[in-house]
Amino acid sequence: MTDHLDPQAGRSPALSLSPKQLAWALVGIGLFLLMAHAAVLFLKYRLGYDYVMGLAPMFSLDEEANVPTLVSALVLLSCSVALALTACSAAGTRMARGWWVLSAAFLFLAFDENAQIHETLSVITRIVVQTSWMPAFPWILLYGLAVVALGIVLLPWFLKLDRGTQIRFAIAGTIYVGGALGMEVMESALYQMTDPTLSAEGWERLNSSLGFTLMTSLQECLEYGGAAYFLYVLVKRLGAIRLQAA
């Protein structure tokens, strides 16, 4: 008698995530965080509750070291992993180096999202470079120069990508950089206009106003939207994500 073996028998369990499923997950997470933040704003500016047993700062887009910060860091880290996988698939070609450079850049951004390295750099820069033209948030200059340098280095690599990928990467980059740097430039200018001395008291007054809070909220939304769309584009290029036990 001949045994007919099940071709599926002996295979390890696997978890697959298609680009469409990833897109819905990212949209759902983004909407949940936005609704939670809207509730925080309502409680703070309408009802006068700005703590709510710690729940308000935990879900506020304007705070650090909370749930939105963790989610943003995980999305950036996922982009780094997806870029590394793309680099592995392009191993042995000239394109692999560009993927690895981007992977390292997003790994740094993920770490910075939680560790707030840019805040430390602002303090150091303001101490070392004492000049009147320095913006309220000096890290903008450092990161702006880094973005320009990275763009120059990766331009030949970028031009070798297919047209569809170029367009999608450009859209994602514009949204993310527009939020991370563009909105910060506007916030820095507003801070300098309202308080030229850049005092801690002036920052507290500005940061507690509803208009400025909405600006920072838009900034966080743009950063999340740009990173999430970039992750979707990367996974779509890879085809899908499949996790399987060895």
Short mmCIF file of C-alpha atoms in Angstrom, two decimals:
data_model
loop_
_atom_site.label_atom_id
_atom_site.label_comp_id
_atom_site.label_asym_id
_atom_site.label_seq_id
_atom_site.Cartn_x
_atom_site.Cartn_y
_atom_site.Cartn_z
CA MET A 1 0.00 0.00 0.00
CA THR A 2 1.32 3.42 -0.90
CA ASP A 3 1.00 6.23 1.63
CA HIS A 4 -0.25 9.51 0.17
CA LEU A 5 1.45 12.28 2.11
CA ASP A 6 -0.32 15.61 2.67
CA PRO A 7 1.84 18.28 1.00
CA GLN A 8 0.94 20.63 3.86
CA ALA A 9 1.96 18.17 6.55
CA GLY A 10 5.09 19.02 8.49
CA ARG A 11 5.05 22.68 7.53
CA SER A 12 5.48 25.25 10.27
CA PRO A 13 2.61 27.63 10.93
CA ALA A 14 2.97 30.93 9.11
CA LEU A 15 1.47 34.39 9.31
CA SER A 16 1.02 36.30 6.06
CA LEU A 17 0.22 39.99 5.67
CA SER A 18 -0.72 41.32 2.26
CA PRO A 19 -0.20 44.98 1.27
CA LYS A 20 -3.97 45.52 1.38
CA GLN A 21 -4.24 44.08 4.88
CA LEU A 22 -1.30 46.21 6.00
CA ALA A 23 -2.91 49.33 4.54
CA TRP A 24 -6.16 48.71 6.42
CA ALA A 25 -4.23 48.03 9.64
CA LEU A 26 -2.24 51.25 9.33
CA VAL A 27 -5.36 53.28 8.54
CA GLY A 28 -7.19 51.72 11.48
CA ILE A 29 -4.35 52.43 13.89
CA GLY A 30 -4.06 55.99 12.62
CA LEU A 31 -7.78 56.65 13.00
CA PHE A 32 -7.79 55.19 16.51
CA LEU A 33 -4.90 57.45 17.59
CA LEU A 34 -6.54 60.48 15.96
CA MET A 35 -9.87 59.81 17.70
CA ALA A 36 -8.11 59.30 21.04
CA HIS A 37 -6.25 62.57 20.56
CA ALA A 38 -9.49 64.37 19.66
CA ALA A 39 -11.01 63.07 22.89
CA VAL A 40 -7.96 64.37 24.79
CA LEU A 41 -8.39 67.83 23.25
CA PHE A 42 -12.10 67.86 24.10
CA LEU A 43 -11.42 66.91 27.71
CA LYS A 44 -8.67 69.51 28.05
CA TYR A 45 -10.06 72.55 26.25
CA ARG A 46 -13.79 71.97 26.71
CA LEU A 47 -14.12 70.29 30.09
CA GLY A 48 -10.88 71.40 31.72
CA TYR A 49 -9.42 67.93 32.35
CA ASP A 50 -5.82 67.59 31.17
CA TYR A 51 -4.76 64.43 33.01
CA VAL A 52 -7.67 61.96 33.45
CA MET A 53 -5.70 59.47 35.56
CA GLY A 54 -2.81 59.59 33.09
CA LEU A 55 -4.90 58.64 30.05
CA ALA A 56 -4.77 62.13 28.47
CA PRO A 57 -0.97 62.43 28.21
CA MET A 58 -0.75 58.75 27.27
CA PHE A 59 -2.76 59.31 24.05
CA SER A 60 -1.93 62.94 23.26
CA LEU A 61 -0.11 63.49 19.97
CA ASP A 62 1.63 66.50 21.53
CA GLU A 63 3.32 64.50 24.30
CA GLU A 64 6.40 62.31 24.15
CA ALA A 65 7.08 58.78 25.45
CA ASN A 66 3.47 57.64 25.06
CA VAL A 67 1.36 55.39 22.83
CA PRO A 68 1.48 57.55 19.64
CA THR A 69 5.25 57.90 20.01
CA LEU A 70 5.64 54.13 20.36
CA VAL A 71 3.45 53.50 17.30
CA SER A 72 5.41 56.01 15.21
CA ALA A 73 8.69 54.41 16.28
CA LEU A 74 7.40 50.95 15.35
CA VAL A 75 6.26 52.15 11.91
CA LEU A 76 9.68 53.71 11.26
CA LEU A 77 11.40 50.55 12.49
CA SER A 78 9.17 48.47 10.19
CA CYS A 79 10.24 50.69 7.29
CA SER A 80 13.87 50.00 8.20
CA VAL A 81 13.24 46.24 8.24
CA ALA A 82 11.37 46.35 4.91
CA LEU A 83 14.22 48.33 3.37
CA ALA A 84 16.73 45.78 4.69
CA LEU A 85 14.70 42.94 3.17
CA THR A 86 14.61 44.80 -0.14
CA ALA A 87 18.39 45.27 0.06
CA CYS A 88 18.83 41.54 0.66
CA SER A 89 16.74 40.76 -2.40
CA ALA A 90 18.95 43.10 -4.42
CA ALA A 91 22.20 41.65 -3.06
CA GLY A 92 25.03 41.64 -5.58
CA THR A 93 23.65 44.61 -7.50
CA ARG A 94 24.50 48.31 -7.38
CA MET A 95 21.02 49.10 -6.07
CA ALA A 96 21.56 47.22 -2.80
CA ARG A 97 23.71 49.97 -1.29
CA GLY A 98 20.95 52.57 -1.61
CA TRP A 99 18.44 50.32 0.13
CA TRP A 100 20.90 49.72 2.98
CA VAL A 101 21.54 53.45 3.40
CA LEU A 102 17.81 54.15 3.63
CA SER A 103 17.39 51.25 6.06
CA ALA A 104 20.04 52.75 8.34
CA ALA A 105 18.43 56.19 8.10
CA PHE A 106 15.02 54.87 9.14
CA LEU A 107 16.59 52.84 11.94
CA PHE A 108 18.05 56.09 13.30
CA LEU A 109 14.69 57.87 12.93
CA ALA A 110 12.95 55.08 14.85
CA PHE A 111 15.50 55.37 17.66
CA ASP A 112 15.27 59.17 17.65
CA GLU A 113 11.47 59.01 17.87
CA ASN A 114 11.74 57.44 21.33
CA ALA A 115 15.10 58.75 22.54
CA GLN A 116 14.48 62.36 21.38
CA ILE A 117 18.05 62.80 20.16
CA HIS A 118 17.09 65.95 18.24
CA GLU A 119 16.08 67.69 21.48
CA THR A 120 19.53 67.05 22.94
CA LEU A 121 21.17 68.28 19.74
CA SER A 122 19.13 71.50 19.99
CA VAL A 123 20.50 72.22 23.46
CA ILE A 124 24.09 71.47 22.41
CA THR A 125 23.82 73.53 19.21
CA ARG A 126 22.37 76.52 21.05
CA ILE A 127 25.27 76.42 23.53
CA VAL A 128 28.00 76.00 20.92
CA VAL A 129 26.59 78.36 18.26
CA GLN A 130 25.36 81.53 19.91
CA THR A 131 23.91 83.72 17.18
CA SER A 132 20.74 85.74 16.64
CA TRP A 133 19.71 83.94 13.46
CA MET A 134 19.52 80.56 15.16
CA PRO A 135 15.93 79.18 15.03
CA ALA A 136 14.09 78.32 18.22
CA PHE A 137 14.63 74.63 17.49
CA PRO A 138 18.25 74.42 16.20
CA TRP A 139 17.96 70.73 15.33
CA ILE A 140 15.98 71.83 12.27
CA LEU A 141 19.19 73.09 10.67
CA LEU A 142 21.14 69.91 11.44
CA TYR A 143 18.44 67.55 10.20
CA GLY A 144 17.71 69.77 7.22
CA LEU A 145 21.35 69.58 6.14
CA ALA A 146 21.29 65.82 6.71
CA VAL A 147 18.22 65.46 4.46
CA VAL A 148 19.89 67.50 1.71
CA ALA A 149 23.10 65.47 1.99
CA LEU A 150 21.18 62.19 1.91
CA GLY A 151 19.21 63.38 -1.11
CA ILE A 152 22.40 64.25 -3.01
CA VAL A 153 24.01 60.90 -2.18
CA LEU A 154 20.93 58.85 -3.14
CA LEU A 155 19.91 60.86 -6.22
CA PRO A 156 21.73 58.61 -8.76
CA TRP A 157 20.24 55.54 -7.03
CA PHE A 158 16.77 57.11 -6.98
CA LEU A 159 16.88 57.89 -10.70
CA LYS A 160 17.48 54.21 -11.45
CA LEU A 161 14.20 53.16 -9.81
CA ASP A 162 11.11 52.58 -11.92
CA ARG A 163 8.87 55.61 -12.45
CA GLY A 164 6.02 54.33 -10.27
CA THR A 165 8.33 53.75 -7.31
CA GLN A 166 9.90 57.18 -7.79
CA ILE A 167 6.50 58.86 -7.64
CA ARG A 168 5.36 56.92 -4.57
CA PHE A 169 8.64 57.52 -2.72
CA ALA A 170 8.48 61.22 -3.57
CA ILE A 171 4.91 61.46 -2.23
CA ALA A 172 5.79 59.64 1.00
CA GLY A 173 8.95 61.71 1.49
CA THR A 174 7.17 65.00 0.86
CA ILE A 175 4.46 64.18 3.41
CA TYR A 176 6.91 62.98 6.06
CA VAL A 177 9.54 65.72 5.65
CA GLY A 178 6.79 68.33 5.34
CA GLY A 179 5.54 67.30 8.76
CA ALA A 180 8.84 66.58 10.48
CA LEU A 181 10.72 69.66 9.22
CA GLY A 182 8.21 71.93 7.49
CA MET A 183 5.79 72.17 10.40
CA GLU A 184 8.67 72.48 12.88
CA VAL A 185 9.96 75.51 10.95
CA MET A 186 6.54 77.16 11.26
CA GLU A 187 6.29 76.29 14.96
CA SER A 188 9.80 77.63 15.58
CA ALA A 189 8.97 80.91 13.81
CA LEU A 190 5.74 81.25 15.80
CA TYR A 191 7.62 80.67 19.06
CA GLN A 192 10.15 83.38 18.20
CA MET A 193 7.38 85.81 17.22
CA THR A 194 5.37 85.34 20.42
CA ASP A 195 8.41 85.30 22.73
CA PRO A 196 11.70 86.62 21.26
CA THR A 197 13.51 85.70 24.50
CA LEU A 198 12.53 82.03 24.03
CA SER A 199 11.77 81.71 27.73
CA ALA A 200 10.34 78.58 29.32
CA GLU A 201 7.29 80.55 30.40
CA GLY A 202 6.66 81.71 26.85
CA TRP A 203 6.92 78.15 25.59
CA GLU A 204 4.43 76.95 28.20
CA ARG A 205 1.93 79.64 27.20
CA LEU A 206 2.31 78.85 23.51
CA ASN A 207 2.25 75.10 23.96
CA SER A 208 -0.94 75.28 26.03
CA SER A 209 -2.88 77.24 23.37
CA LEU A 210 -5.37 75.38 21.18
CA GLY A 211 -4.07 76.87 17.92
CA PHE A 212 -0.50 75.73 18.53
CA THR A 213 -1.72 72.33 19.72
CA LEU A 214 -3.58 71.87 16.44
CA MET A 215 -0.40 72.75 14.54
CA THR A 216 1.62 70.12 16.38
CA SER A 217 -1.23 67.64 15.92
CA LEU A 218 -1.12 68.21 12.15
CA GLN A 219 2.64 67.71 12.24
CA GLU A 220 2.31 64.32 13.95
CA CYS A 221 -0.42 63.26 11.52
CA LEU A 222 1.77 64.13 8.53
CA GLU A 223 4.73 62.23 9.99
CA TYR A 224 2.63 59.13 10.65
CA GLY A 225 0.88 59.35 7.29
CA GLY A 226 4.14 59.71 5.35
CA ALA A 227 5.88 56.86 7.19
CA ALA A 228 2.83 54.58 6.98
CA TYR A 229 2.41 55.17 3.24
CA PHE A 230 6.13 54.53 2.69
CA LEU A 231 5.85 51.24 4.59
CA TYR A 232 2.87 50.24 2.44
CA VAL A 233 4.81 51.01 -0.75
CA LEU A 234 7.78 48.95 0.44
CA VAL A 235 5.64 45.94 1.36
CA LYS A 236 3.83 46.19 -1.98
CA ARG A 237 7.21 46.05 -3.74
CA LEU A 238 8.12 42.97 -1.72
CA GLY A 239 4.78 41.34 -2.52
CA ALA A 240 3.75 40.52 1.06
CA ILE A 241 5.13 39.84 4.52
CA ARG A 242 5.27 36.22 5.64
CA LEU A 243 6.41 35.15 9.10
CA GLN A 244 7.07 31.44 9.52
CA ALA A 245 8.66 29.46 12.32
CA ALA A 246 11.96 27.83 11.40
#
